[in-house]
PDB file of C-alpha atoms in Angstrom:
ATOM      1  CA  UNK A  19      73.337 100.175  31.728  1.00  0.00           C
ATOM      2  CA  UNK A  20      76.709 100.682  30.070  1.00  0.00           C
ATOM      3  CA  UNK A  21      77.968  97.258  31.170  1.00  0.00           C
ATOM      4  CA  UNK A  22      74.789  95.619  29.822  1.00  0.00           C
ATOM      5  CA  UNK A  23      75.251  97.381  26.481  1.00  0.00           C
ATOM      6  CA  UNK A  24      78.878  96.221  26.334  1.00  0.00           C
ATOM      7  CA  UNK A  25      77.812  92.634  27.057  1.00  0.00           C
ATOM      8  CA  UNK A  26      75.170  92.721  24.281  1.00  0.00           C
ATOM      9  CA  UNK A  27      77.774  94.181  21.928  1.00  0.00           C
ATOM     10  CA  UNK A  28      80.190  91.366  22.849  1.00  0.00           C
ATOM     11  CA  UNK A  29      77.522  88.820  21.869  1.00  0.00           C
ATOM     12  CA  UNK A  30      76.760  90.579  18.552  1.00  0.00           C
ATOM     13  CA  UNK A  31      80.405  90.966  17.512  1.00  0.00           C
ATOM     14  CA  UNK A  32      81.165  87.357  18.472  1.00  0.00           C
ATOM     15  CA  UNK A  33      78.242  86.199  16.327  1.00  0.00           C
ATOM     16  CA  UNK A  34      79.636  88.330  13.479  1.00  0.00           C
ATOM     17  CA  UNK A  35      83.036  86.622  13.864  1.00  0.00           C
ATOM     18  CA  UNK A  36      81.293  83.238  13.745  1.00  0.00           C
ATOM     19  CA  UNK A  37      79.501  84.138  10.499  1.00  0.00           C
ATOM     20  CA  UNK A  38      82.777  85.382   9.009  1.00  0.00           C
ATOM     21  CA  UNK A  39      84.536  82.130   9.966  1.00  0.00           C
ATOM     22  CA  UNK A  40      81.760  80.170   8.246  1.00  0.00           C
ATOM     23  CA  UNK A  41      82.352  82.125   5.034  1.00  0.00           C
ATOM     24  CA  UNK A  42      86.110  81.628   5.418  1.00  0.00           C
ATOM     25  CA  UNK A  43      85.675  77.852   5.619  1.00  0.00           C
ATOM     26  CA  UNK A  44      83.012  77.365   2.923  1.00  0.00           C
ATOM     27  CA  UNK A  45      83.717  80.277   0.521  1.00  0.00           C
ATOM     28  CA  UNK A  46      83.475  78.947  -3.034  1.00  0.00           C
ATOM     29  CA  UNK A  47      86.310  81.072  -4.513  1.00  0.00           C
ATOM     30  CA  UNK A  48      89.641  82.412  -3.300  1.00  0.00           C
ATOM     31  CA  UNK A  49      88.521  86.111  -3.277  1.00  0.00           C
ATOM     32  CA  UNK A  50      85.654  85.085  -0.977  1.00  0.00           C
ATOM     33  CA  UNK A  51      88.110  83.687   1.541  1.00  0.00           C
ATOM     34  CA  UNK A  52      90.333  86.779   1.347  1.00  0.00           C
ATOM     35  CA  UNK A  53      87.267  88.994   1.883  1.00  0.00           C
ATOM     36  CA  UNK A  54      86.352  86.875   4.916  1.00  0.00           C
ATOM     37  CA  UNK A  55      89.868  87.338   6.334  1.00  0.00           C
ATOM     38  CA  UNK A  56      89.597  91.098   5.740  1.00  0.00           C
ATOM     39  CA  UNK A  57      86.268  91.208   7.606  1.00  0.00           C
ATOM     40  CA  UNK A  58      87.716  89.018  10.357  1.00  0.00           C
ATOM     41  CA  UNK A  59      90.439  91.498  11.242  1.00  0.00           C
ATOM     42  CA  UNK A  60      88.023  94.427  11.270  1.00  0.00           C
ATOM     43  CA  UNK A  61      85.775  92.428  13.627  1.00  0.00           C
ATOM     44  CA  UNK A  62      88.770  91.615  15.799  1.00  0.00           C
ATOM     45  CA  UNK A  63      89.486  95.361  16.119  1.00  0.00           C
ATOM     46  CA  UNK A  64      85.870  95.903  17.221  1.00  0.00           C
ATOM     47  CA  UNK A  65      86.223  93.144  19.824  1.00  0.00           C
ATOM     48  CA  UNK A  66      89.482  94.629  21.139  1.00  0.00           C
ATOM     49  CA  UNK A  67      87.941  98.122  21.457  1.00  0.00           C
ATOM     50  CA  UNK A  68      85.013  96.622  23.378  1.00  0.00           C
ATOM     51  CA  UNK A  69      87.397  94.719  25.677  1.00  0.00           C
ATOM     52  CA  UNK A  70      89.310  97.929  26.351  1.00  0.00           C
ATOM     53  CA  UNK A  71      86.084  99.647  27.439  1.00  0.00           C
ATOM     54  CA  UNK A  72      84.992  96.623  29.487  1.00  0.00           C
ATOM     55  CA  UNK A  73      88.259  96.517  31.434  1.00  0.00           C
ATOM     56  CA  UNK A  74      88.718 100.357  31.456  1.00  0.00           C
ATOM     57  CA  UNK A  75      92.220  99.923  30.056  1.00  0.00           C
ATOM     58  CA  UNK A  76      93.689 101.951  27.200  1.00  0.00           C
ATOM     59  CA  UNK A  77      96.420  99.378  26.522  1.00  0.00           C
ATOM     60  CA  UNK A  78      94.400  97.486  23.935  1.00  0.00           C
ATOM     61  CA  UNK A  79      94.569 100.288  21.369  1.00  0.00           C
ATOM     62  CA  UNK A  80      98.185  99.520  20.578  1.00  0.00           C
ATOM     63  CA  UNK A  81      97.100  95.995  19.672  1.00  0.00           C
ATOM     64  CA  UNK A  82      94.192  97.386  17.623  1.00  0.00           C
ATOM     65  CA  UNK A  83      96.525  99.705  15.647  1.00  0.00           C
ATOM     66  CA  UNK A  84      98.924  96.812  14.985  1.00  0.00           C
ATOM     67  CA  UNK A  85      96.100  94.549  13.777  1.00  0.00           C
ATOM     68  CA  UNK A  86      94.772  97.310  11.491  1.00  0.00           C
ATOM     69  CA  UNK A  87      98.169  97.817   9.828  1.00  0.00           C
ATOM     70  CA  UNK A  88      99.127  94.145   9.519  1.00  0.00           C
ATOM     71  CA  UNK A  89      95.669  93.132   8.302  1.00  0.00           C
ATOM     72  CA  UNK A  90      95.733  95.685   5.493  1.00  0.00           C
ATOM     73  CA  UNK A  91      99.225  94.599   4.416  1.00  0.00           C
ATOM     74  CA  UNK A  92      98.091  90.955   4.426  1.00  0.00           C
ATOM     75  CA  UNK A  93      95.027  91.668   2.283  1.00  0.00           C
ATOM     76  CA  UNK A  94      97.070  93.659  -0.231  1.00  0.00           C
ATOM     77  CA  UNK A  95      99.734  90.947  -0.422  1.00  0.00           C
ATOM     78  CA  UNK A  96      97.171  88.184  -1.038  1.00  0.00           C
ATOM     79  CA  UNK A  97      95.359  90.231  -3.727  1.00  0.00           C
ATOM     80  CA  UNK A  98      98.648  91.090  -5.406  1.00  0.00           C
ATOM     81  CA  UNK A  99      99.527  87.403  -5.456  1.00  0.00           C
ATOM     82  CA  UNK A 100      96.199  86.561  -7.116  1.00  0.00           C
ATOM     83  CA  UNK A 101      96.584  89.379  -9.652  1.00  0.00           C
ATOM     84  CA  UNK A 102     100.217  88.934 -10.677  1.00  0.00           C
ATOM     85  CA  UNK A 103     101.308  85.516  -9.381  1.00  0.00           C
ATOM     86  CA  UNK A 104     104.015  87.256  -7.373  1.00  0.00           C
ATOM     87  CA  UNK A 105     104.131  89.708  -4.476  1.00  0.00           C
ATOM     88  CA  UNK A 106     107.379  91.653  -4.952  1.00  0.00           C
ATOM     89  CA  UNK A 107     108.433  91.762  -8.584  1.00  0.00           C
TER      90      UNK A 107
ATOM     91  CA  UNK B  60      72.860 111.340  29.638  1.00  0.00           C
ATOM     92  CA  UNK B  61      76.467 110.397  28.879  1.00  0.00           C
ATOM     93  CA  UNK B  62      75.752 106.769  29.674  1.00  0.00           C
ATOM     94  CA  UNK B  63      72.720 106.707  27.351  1.00  0.00           C
ATOM     95  CA  UNK B  64      74.767 108.195  24.488  1.00  0.00           C
ATOM     96  CA  UNK B  65      77.591 105.717  25.047  1.00  0.00           C
ATOM     97  CA  UNK B  66      75.232 102.735  25.217  1.00  0.00           C
ATOM     98  CA  UNK B  67      73.418 103.816  22.042  1.00  0.00           C
ATOM     99  CA  UNK B  68      76.704 104.247  20.150  1.00  0.00           C
ATOM    100  CA  UNK B  69      77.980 100.846  21.310  1.00  0.00           C
ATOM    101  CA  UNK B  70      74.764  99.025  20.390  1.00  0.00           C
ATOM    102  CA  UNK B  71      74.578 100.750  16.970  1.00  0.00           C
ATOM    103  CA  UNK B  72      78.200  99.895  16.239  1.00  0.00           C
ATOM    104  CA  UNK B  73      77.804  96.246  17.231  1.00  0.00           C
ATOM    105  CA  UNK B  74      74.581  95.969  15.199  1.00  0.00           C
ATOM    106  CA  UNK B  75      76.275  97.378  12.084  1.00  0.00           C
ATOM    107  CA  UNK B  76      79.201  94.991  12.532  1.00  0.00           C
ATOM    108  CA  UNK B  77      76.798  92.061  12.824  1.00  0.00           C
ATOM    109  CA  UNK B  78      74.744  93.144   9.778  1.00  0.00           C
ATOM    110  CA  UNK B  79      77.907  93.518   7.705  1.00  0.00           C
ATOM    111  CA  UNK B  80      78.978  89.967   8.501  1.00  0.00           C
ATOM    112  CA  UNK B  81      75.435  88.713   7.906  1.00  0.00           C
ATOM    113  CA  UNK B  82      75.610  90.265   4.439  1.00  0.00           C
ATOM    114  CA  UNK B  83      78.885  88.420   3.865  1.00  0.00           C
ATOM    115  CA  UNK B  84      77.118  85.117   4.508  1.00  0.00           C
ATOM    116  CA  UNK B  85      73.693  85.731   2.944  1.00  0.00           C
ATOM    117  CA  UNK B  86      74.464  87.546  -0.331  1.00  0.00           C
ATOM    118  CA  UNK B  87      74.295  85.441  -3.521  1.00  0.00           C
ATOM    119  CA  UNK B  88      77.541  86.181  -5.407  1.00  0.00           C
ATOM    120  CA  UNK B  89      80.973  87.647  -4.717  1.00  0.00           C
ATOM    121  CA  UNK B  90      80.397  91.140  -6.073  1.00  0.00           C
ATOM    122  CA  UNK B  91      77.323  91.661  -3.874  1.00  0.00           C
ATOM    123  CA  UNK B  92      79.113  90.079  -0.908  1.00  0.00           C
ATOM    124  CA  UNK B  93      81.791  92.767  -1.229  1.00  0.00           C
ATOM    125  CA  UNK B  94      79.252  95.409  -0.172  1.00  0.00           C
ATOM    126  CA  UNK B  95      78.379  94.163   3.311  1.00  0.00           C
ATOM    127  CA  UNK B  96      81.743  94.090   5.079  1.00  0.00           C
ATOM    128  CA  UNK B  97      83.403  97.031   3.335  1.00  0.00           C
ATOM    129  CA  UNK B  98      80.605  99.478   4.140  1.00  0.00           C
ATOM    130  CA  UNK B  99      78.661  98.297   7.154  1.00  0.00           C
ATOM    131  CA  UNK B 100      81.571  96.890   9.125  1.00  0.00           C
ATOM    132  CA  UNK B 101      83.693 100.012   8.693  1.00  0.00           C
ATOM    133  CA  UNK B 102      80.788 102.175   9.889  1.00  0.00           C
ATOM    134  CA  UNK B 103      80.183  99.863  12.845  1.00  0.00           C
ATOM    135  CA  UNK B 104      83.806  99.941  13.963  1.00  0.00           C
ATOM    136  CA  UNK B 105      83.841 103.734  13.477  1.00  0.00           C
ATOM    137  CA  UNK B 106      80.836 104.075  15.785  1.00  0.00           C
ATOM    138  CA  UNK B 107      82.464 101.822  18.399  1.00  0.00           C
ATOM    139  CA  UNK B 108      85.659 103.885  18.214  1.00  0.00           C
ATOM    140  CA  UNK B 109      83.727 107.137  18.735  1.00  0.00           C
ATOM    141  CA  UNK B 110      82.071 105.557  21.794  1.00  0.00           C
ATOM    142  CA  UNK B 111      85.462 104.495  23.124  1.00  0.00           C
ATOM    143  CA  UNK B 112      86.885 107.979  22.522  1.00  0.00           C
ATOM    144  CA  UNK B 113      84.063 109.594  24.539  1.00  0.00           C
ATOM    145  CA  UNK B 114      84.435 106.951  27.283  1.00  0.00           C
ATOM    146  CA  UNK B 115      88.182 107.416  27.785  1.00  0.00           C
ATOM    147  CA  UNK B 116      87.988 111.217  27.426  1.00  0.00           C
ATOM    148  CA  UNK B 117      85.538 111.412  30.350  1.00  0.00           C
ATOM    149  CA  UNK B 118      87.660 109.209  32.621  1.00  0.00           C
ATOM    150  CA  UNK B 119      89.641 112.252  33.764  1.00  0.00           C
ATOM    151  CA  UNK B 120      92.982 111.427  32.129  1.00  0.00           C
ATOM    152  CA  UNK B 121      92.787 114.034  29.385  1.00  0.00           C
ATOM    153  CA  UNK B 122      91.533 113.658  25.830  1.00  0.00           C
ATOM    154  CA  UNK B 123      92.182 110.277  24.209  1.00  0.00           C
ATOM    155  CA  UNK B 124      93.577 110.393  20.659  1.00  0.00           C
ATOM    156  CA  UNK B 125      94.524 106.772  19.998  1.00  0.00           C
ATOM    157  CA  UNK B 126      91.161 105.987  18.429  1.00  0.00           C
ATOM    158  CA  UNK B 127      91.558 108.662  15.765  1.00  0.00           C
ATOM    159  CA  UNK B 128      94.600 106.783  14.433  1.00  0.00           C
ATOM    160  CA  UNK B 129      92.677 103.505  14.143  1.00  0.00           C
ATOM    161  CA  UNK B 130      89.667 105.277  12.576  1.00  0.00           C
ATOM    162  CA  UNK B 131      91.773 107.112   9.993  1.00  0.00           C
ATOM    163  CA  UNK B 132      93.687 103.977   9.094  1.00  0.00           C
ATOM    164  CA  UNK B 133      90.545 101.857   8.698  1.00  0.00           C
ATOM    165  CA  UNK B 134      88.688 104.506   6.672  1.00  0.00           C
ATOM    166  CA  UNK B 135      91.631 104.973   4.301  1.00  0.00           C
ATOM    167  CA  UNK B 136      92.445 101.291   3.811  1.00  0.00           C
ATOM    168  CA  UNK B 137      88.940  99.769   3.510  1.00  0.00           C
ATOM    169  CA  UNK B 138      88.192 101.164  -0.012  1.00  0.00           C
ATOM    170  CA  UNK B 139      91.706 100.281  -1.209  1.00  0.00           C
ATOM    171  CA  UNK B 140      91.415  96.650  -0.149  1.00  0.00           C
ATOM    172  CA  UNK B 141      87.872  96.390  -1.589  1.00  0.00           C
ATOM    173  CA  UNK B 142      89.134  97.747  -4.917  1.00  0.00           C
ATOM    174  CA  UNK B 143      92.024  95.262  -4.972  1.00  0.00           C
ATOM    175  CA  UNK B 144      89.685  92.381  -4.089  1.00  0.00           C
ATOM    176  CA  UNK B 145      87.288  93.219  -6.918  1.00  0.00           C
ATOM    177  CA  UNK B 146      90.225  93.533  -9.331  1.00  0.00           C
ATOM    178  CA  UNK B 147      91.483  90.096  -8.291  1.00  0.00           C
ATOM    179  CA  UNK B 148      87.992  88.609  -8.685  1.00  0.00           C
ATOM    180  CA  UNK B 149      87.622  90.114 -12.181  1.00  0.00           C
ATOM    181  CA  UNK B 150      91.055  88.784 -13.099  1.00  0.00           C
ATOM    182  CA  UNK B 151      90.138  85.266 -11.957  1.00  0.00           C
ATOM    183  CA  UNK B 152      86.754  85.460 -13.713  1.00  0.00           C
ATOM    184  CA  UNK B 153      84.585  84.855 -10.644  1.00  0.00           C
ATOM    185  CA  UNK B 154      80.949  84.176 -11.612  1.00  0.00           C
ATOM    186  CA  UNK B 155      78.628  87.195 -11.408  1.00  0.00           C
ATOM    187  CA  UNK B 156      74.832  87.193 -11.256  1.00  0.00           C
ATOM    188  CA  UNK B 157      74.488  90.115 -13.667  1.00  0.00           C
ATOM    189  CA  UNK B 158      75.328  89.869 -17.345  1.00  0.00           C
ATOM    190  CA  UNK B 159      78.136  92.021 -18.808  1.00  0.00           C
ATOM    191  CA  UNK B 160      77.023  95.098 -20.805  1.00  0.00           C
ATOM    192  CA  UNK B 161      76.062  94.510 -24.493  1.00  0.00           C
ATOM    193  CA  UNK B 162      79.214  96.189 -25.884  1.00  0.00           C
ATOM    194  CA  UNK B 163      81.377  93.628 -24.105  1.00  0.00           C
ATOM    195  CA  UNK B 164      79.233  90.733 -25.376  1.00  0.00           C
ATOM    196  CA  UNK B 165      79.462  92.028 -28.984  1.00  0.00           C
ATOM    197  CA  UNK B 166      83.229  92.372 -28.668  1.00  0.00           C
ATOM    198  CA  UNK B 167      83.419  88.842 -27.286  1.00  0.00           C
ATOM    199  CA  UNK B 168      81.352  87.526 -30.216  1.00  0.00           C
ATOM    200  CA  UNK B 169      83.662  89.268 -32.723  1.00  0.00           C
ATOM    201  CA  UNK B 170      86.695  87.988 -30.904  1.00  0.00           C
ATOM    202  CA  UNK B 171      88.485  91.255 -31.632  1.00  0.00           C
ATOM    203  CA  UNK B 172      88.147  93.320 -28.460  1.00  0.00           C
ATOM    204  CA  UNK B 173      88.951  90.613 -25.946  1.00  0.00           C
ATOM    205  CA  UNK B 174      91.876  91.478 -23.718  1.00  0.00           C
TER     206      UNK B 174
END
């Protein structure tokens, strides 16, 4: 039962990543694309957590923590660039 | 019982993640699109992380605390990045479906209060 639930969750999260990629490619404005990137890294964390449960390995959390930190820094840097035209003033 | 709880948490989390991304695609303008991912997706990932915490804590290797770090980090940073994104969109003048409030329109007509 648990393995079936994990497989269904894999399908749902992969579909979510597909939808996010569609918005990333066709987004009309720059903030739309940055929002799609932001959602993409959160979805990638969900996929990594699911993979860790599927393989019964706790190693994938280090990768999830790294993606969470780097993704946030990337979003902030891109928004700062849009707001001020520069990242570090 | 444990397996049912875990399966329910995993399915709920994946569903919320999917609905958040669906909102990102289906909503009509940027400011409504901001809602889907920043609320639903964070809740979905939080639910998945709780499921993972229960799963690894019942494996017999002691309590697992890694997930709390990811959860805390995501829950602190999601509102900050949403706020910055909306600020950037306002700065660029991204089209919104709703009209600005009447005070702003009057100030625009006078030409005095425009920033």
